Amino acid sequence: MEDLYFKTITQTVCDYYYIQFVVFMQSLKTRKREFVQIRQISMYSLGTYTPYSNEHIAGFYKKDHLKN
């Protein structure tokens, strides 16, 4: 089950940039500017307005910098 904060904030940022939420979610690994900006703004907003840790937020976007 997806988190309500995650979906609401990301959907709002996607709407602002005229990108469909589904298209954005399918493009999480891309480095195109519009997708990177949406991801960064969403991650910043989640970190600022929710009690989630950075690791938890990065998990929503399938991002980590851990080296195994």
Short mmCIF file of N, CA and C in Angstrom, two decimals:
data_model
loop_
_atom_site.label_atom_id
_atom_site.label_comp_id
_atom_site.label_asym_id
_atom_site.label_seq_id
_atom_site.Cartn_x
_atom_site.Cartn_y
_atom_site.Cartn_z
N MET A 1 0.84 -1.19 0.00
CA MET A 1 0.00 0.00 0.00
C MET A 1 0.88 1.25 0.00
N GLU A 2 0.62 2.13 -0.91
CA GLU A 2 1.38 3.36 -0.98
C GLU A 2 0.96 4.31 0.13
N ASP A 3 1.89 5.13 0.52
CA ASP A 3 1.63 6.10 1.56
C ASP A 3 0.86 7.29 0.99
N LEU A 4 -0.09 7.80 1.74
CA LEU A 4 -0.93 8.91 1.29
C LEU A 4 -0.12 10.19 1.09
N TYR A 5 0.80 10.49 2.01
CA TYR A 5 1.63 11.69 1.87
C TYR A 5 2.47 11.62 0.59
N PHE A 6 3.09 10.47 0.39
CA PHE A 6 3.93 10.28 -0.78
C PHE A 6 3.16 10.54 -2.07
N LYS A 7 2.01 9.90 -2.20
CA LYS A 7 1.23 10.04 -3.42
C LYS A 7 0.69 11.46 -3.59
N THR A 8 0.19 12.07 -2.54
CA THR A 8 -0.39 13.40 -2.63
C THR A 8 0.66 14.45 -3.01
N ILE A 9 1.79 14.44 -2.34
CA ILE A 9 2.83 15.43 -2.62
C ILE A 9 3.40 15.22 -4.02
N THR A 10 3.68 13.98 -4.38
CA THR A 10 4.24 13.71 -5.70
C THR A 10 3.24 14.06 -6.80
N GLN A 11 1.98 13.74 -6.58
CA GLN A 11 0.93 14.06 -7.56
C GLN A 11 0.81 15.58 -7.75
N THR A 12 0.89 16.33 -6.67
CA THR A 12 0.80 17.78 -6.74
C THR A 12 1.96 18.37 -7.54
N VAL A 13 3.17 17.88 -7.28
CA VAL A 13 4.33 18.37 -8.03
C VAL A 13 4.23 17.97 -9.50
N CYS A 14 3.79 16.76 -9.78
CA CYS A 14 3.59 16.32 -11.16
C CYS A 14 2.57 17.19 -11.87
N ASP A 15 1.48 17.50 -11.21
CA ASP A 15 0.46 18.37 -11.80
C ASP A 15 1.02 19.75 -12.12
N TYR A 16 1.85 20.28 -11.24
CA TYR A 16 2.44 21.59 -11.46
C TYR A 16 3.30 21.61 -12.73
N TYR A 17 4.04 20.50 -12.96
CA TYR A 17 4.91 20.41 -14.13
C TYR A 17 4.24 19.75 -15.33
N TYR A 18 2.95 19.52 -15.25
CA TYR A 18 2.16 18.91 -16.34
C TYR A 18 2.72 17.56 -16.78
N ILE A 19 3.10 16.75 -15.82
CA ILE A 19 3.57 15.38 -16.06
C ILE A 19 2.59 14.45 -15.37
N GLN A 20 2.15 13.41 -16.06
CA GLN A 20 1.24 12.46 -15.45
C GLN A 20 1.97 11.65 -14.38
N PHE A 21 1.29 11.41 -13.27
CA PHE A 21 1.88 10.68 -12.14
C PHE A 21 2.35 9.29 -12.58
N VAL A 22 1.56 8.61 -13.38
CA VAL A 22 1.91 7.26 -13.83
C VAL A 22 3.19 7.28 -14.67
N VAL A 23 3.29 8.26 -15.55
CA VAL A 23 4.49 8.39 -16.38
C VAL A 23 5.71 8.67 -15.51
N PHE A 24 5.54 9.53 -14.53
CA PHE A 24 6.65 9.84 -13.62
C PHE A 24 7.10 8.59 -12.88
N MET A 25 6.17 7.83 -12.36
CA MET A 25 6.52 6.64 -11.59
C MET A 25 7.21 5.59 -12.45
N GLN A 26 6.90 5.55 -13.73
CA GLN A 26 7.56 4.61 -14.64
C GLN A 26 8.96 5.09 -15.01
N SER A 27 9.24 6.35 -14.76
CA SER A 27 10.51 6.95 -15.17
C SER A 27 11.39 7.30 -13.98
N LEU A 28 11.33 6.54 -12.92
CA LEU A 28 12.11 6.86 -11.73
C LEU A 28 13.61 6.77 -11.94
N LYS A 29 14.04 5.96 -12.87
CA LYS A 29 15.48 5.78 -13.09
C LYS A 29 16.07 6.74 -14.12
N THR A 30 15.23 7.53 -14.77
CA THR A 30 15.72 8.43 -15.80
C THR A 30 16.40 9.66 -15.20
N ARG A 31 17.25 10.30 -15.98
CA ARG A 31 17.94 11.50 -15.53
C ARG A 31 17.48 12.74 -16.30
N LYS A 32 16.35 12.64 -16.97
CA LYS A 32 15.82 13.80 -17.68
C LYS A 32 15.47 14.89 -16.69
N ARG A 33 15.73 16.12 -17.10
CA ARG A 33 15.60 17.27 -16.21
C ARG A 33 14.23 17.36 -15.54
N GLU A 34 13.14 17.22 -16.31
CA GLU A 34 11.82 17.40 -15.72
C GLU A 34 11.52 16.34 -14.66
N PHE A 35 12.01 15.12 -14.87
CA PHE A 35 11.78 14.07 -13.88
C PHE A 35 12.66 14.26 -12.65
N VAL A 36 13.88 14.72 -12.86
CA VAL A 36 14.78 14.96 -11.74
C VAL A 36 14.24 16.09 -10.85
N GLN A 37 13.73 17.16 -11.47
CA GLN A 37 13.19 18.26 -10.70
C GLN A 37 11.97 17.82 -9.88
N ILE A 38 11.09 17.07 -10.49
CA ILE A 38 9.91 16.57 -9.77
C ILE A 38 10.35 15.71 -8.59
N ARG A 39 11.29 14.82 -8.83
CA ARG A 39 11.77 13.93 -7.77
C ARG A 39 12.41 14.73 -6.64
N GLN A 40 13.25 15.70 -6.97
CA GLN A 40 13.94 16.48 -5.94
C GLN A 40 12.97 17.33 -5.12
N ILE A 41 12.03 17.98 -5.79
CA ILE A 41 11.06 18.81 -5.08
C ILE A 41 10.16 17.94 -4.20
N SER A 42 9.75 16.78 -4.71
CA SER A 42 8.91 15.88 -3.92
C SER A 42 9.66 15.36 -2.70
N MET A 43 10.91 14.98 -2.89
CA MET A 43 11.70 14.46 -1.78
C MET A 43 11.94 15.55 -0.73
N TYR A 44 12.21 16.76 -1.17
CA TYR A 44 12.41 17.87 -0.23
C TYR A 44 11.12 18.12 0.56
N SER A 45 9.99 18.14 -0.14
CA SER A 45 8.71 18.40 0.52
C SER A 45 8.37 17.30 1.52
N LEU A 46 8.62 16.06 1.15
CA LEU A 46 8.37 14.96 2.08
C LEU A 46 9.26 15.07 3.31
N GLY A 47 10.51 15.46 3.11
CA GLY A 47 11.42 15.62 4.24
C GLY A 47 11.04 16.77 5.15
N THR A 48 10.48 17.81 4.56
CA THR A 48 10.14 19.01 5.32
C THR A 48 8.80 18.87 6.05
N TYR A 49 7.83 18.30 5.38
CA TYR A 49 6.45 18.32 5.90
C TYR A 49 5.96 16.99 6.46
N THR A 50 6.80 15.98 6.48
CA THR A 50 6.41 14.70 7.06
C THR A 50 7.48 14.25 8.05
N PRO A 51 7.16 13.32 8.92
CA PRO A 51 8.16 12.86 9.90
C PRO A 51 9.07 11.75 9.38
N TYR A 52 9.08 11.50 8.07
CA TYR A 52 9.86 10.40 7.51
C TYR A 52 11.35 10.69 7.50
N SER A 53 12.15 9.64 7.64
CA SER A 53 13.60 9.77 7.54
C SER A 53 13.99 9.84 6.07
N ASN A 54 15.20 10.28 5.83
CA ASN A 54 15.70 10.36 4.45
C ASN A 54 15.74 8.98 3.80
N GLU A 55 16.11 7.96 4.55
CA GLU A 55 16.16 6.60 4.02
C GLU A 55 14.77 6.12 3.61
N HIS A 56 13.78 6.44 4.41
CA HIS A 56 12.40 6.04 4.12
C HIS A 56 11.90 6.75 2.86
N ILE A 57 12.18 8.02 2.74
CA ILE A 57 11.76 8.79 1.56
C ILE A 57 12.46 8.27 0.32
N ALA A 58 13.75 8.00 0.41
CA ALA A 58 14.50 7.48 -0.74
C ALA A 58 13.93 6.13 -1.18
N GLY A 59 13.43 5.35 -0.25
CA GLY A 59 12.83 4.07 -0.60
C GLY A 59 11.59 4.22 -1.46
N PHE A 60 10.82 5.28 -1.26
CA PHE A 60 9.65 5.54 -2.10
C PHE A 60 10.04 5.70 -3.56
N TYR A 61 11.18 6.35 -3.78
CA TYR A 61 11.62 6.64 -5.13
C TYR A 61 12.65 5.65 -5.65
N LYS A 62 12.84 4.57 -4.90
CA LYS A 62 13.78 3.51 -5.27
C LYS A 62 15.19 4.05 -5.44
N LYS A 63 15.59 4.91 -4.52
CA LYS A 63 16.91 5.51 -4.55
C LYS A 63 17.67 5.11 -3.29
N ASP A 64 18.94 4.78 -3.45
CA ASP A 64 19.83 4.59 -2.31
C ASP A 64 21.26 4.74 -2.81
N HIS A 65 22.12 5.10 -1.90
CA HIS A 65 23.51 5.28 -2.25
C HIS A 65 24.38 4.33 -1.45
N LEU A 66 23.76 3.25 -0.99
CA LEU A 66 24.50 2.26 -0.23
C LEU A 66 25.30 1.38 -1.17
N LYS A 67 26.50 1.09 -0.81
CA LYS A 67 27.32 0.21 -1.62
C LYS A 67 27.39 -1.14 -0.93
N ASN A 68 26.97 -2.16 -1.63
CA ASN A 68 26.96 -3.51 -1.04
C ASN A 68 28.24 -4.24 -1.37
#
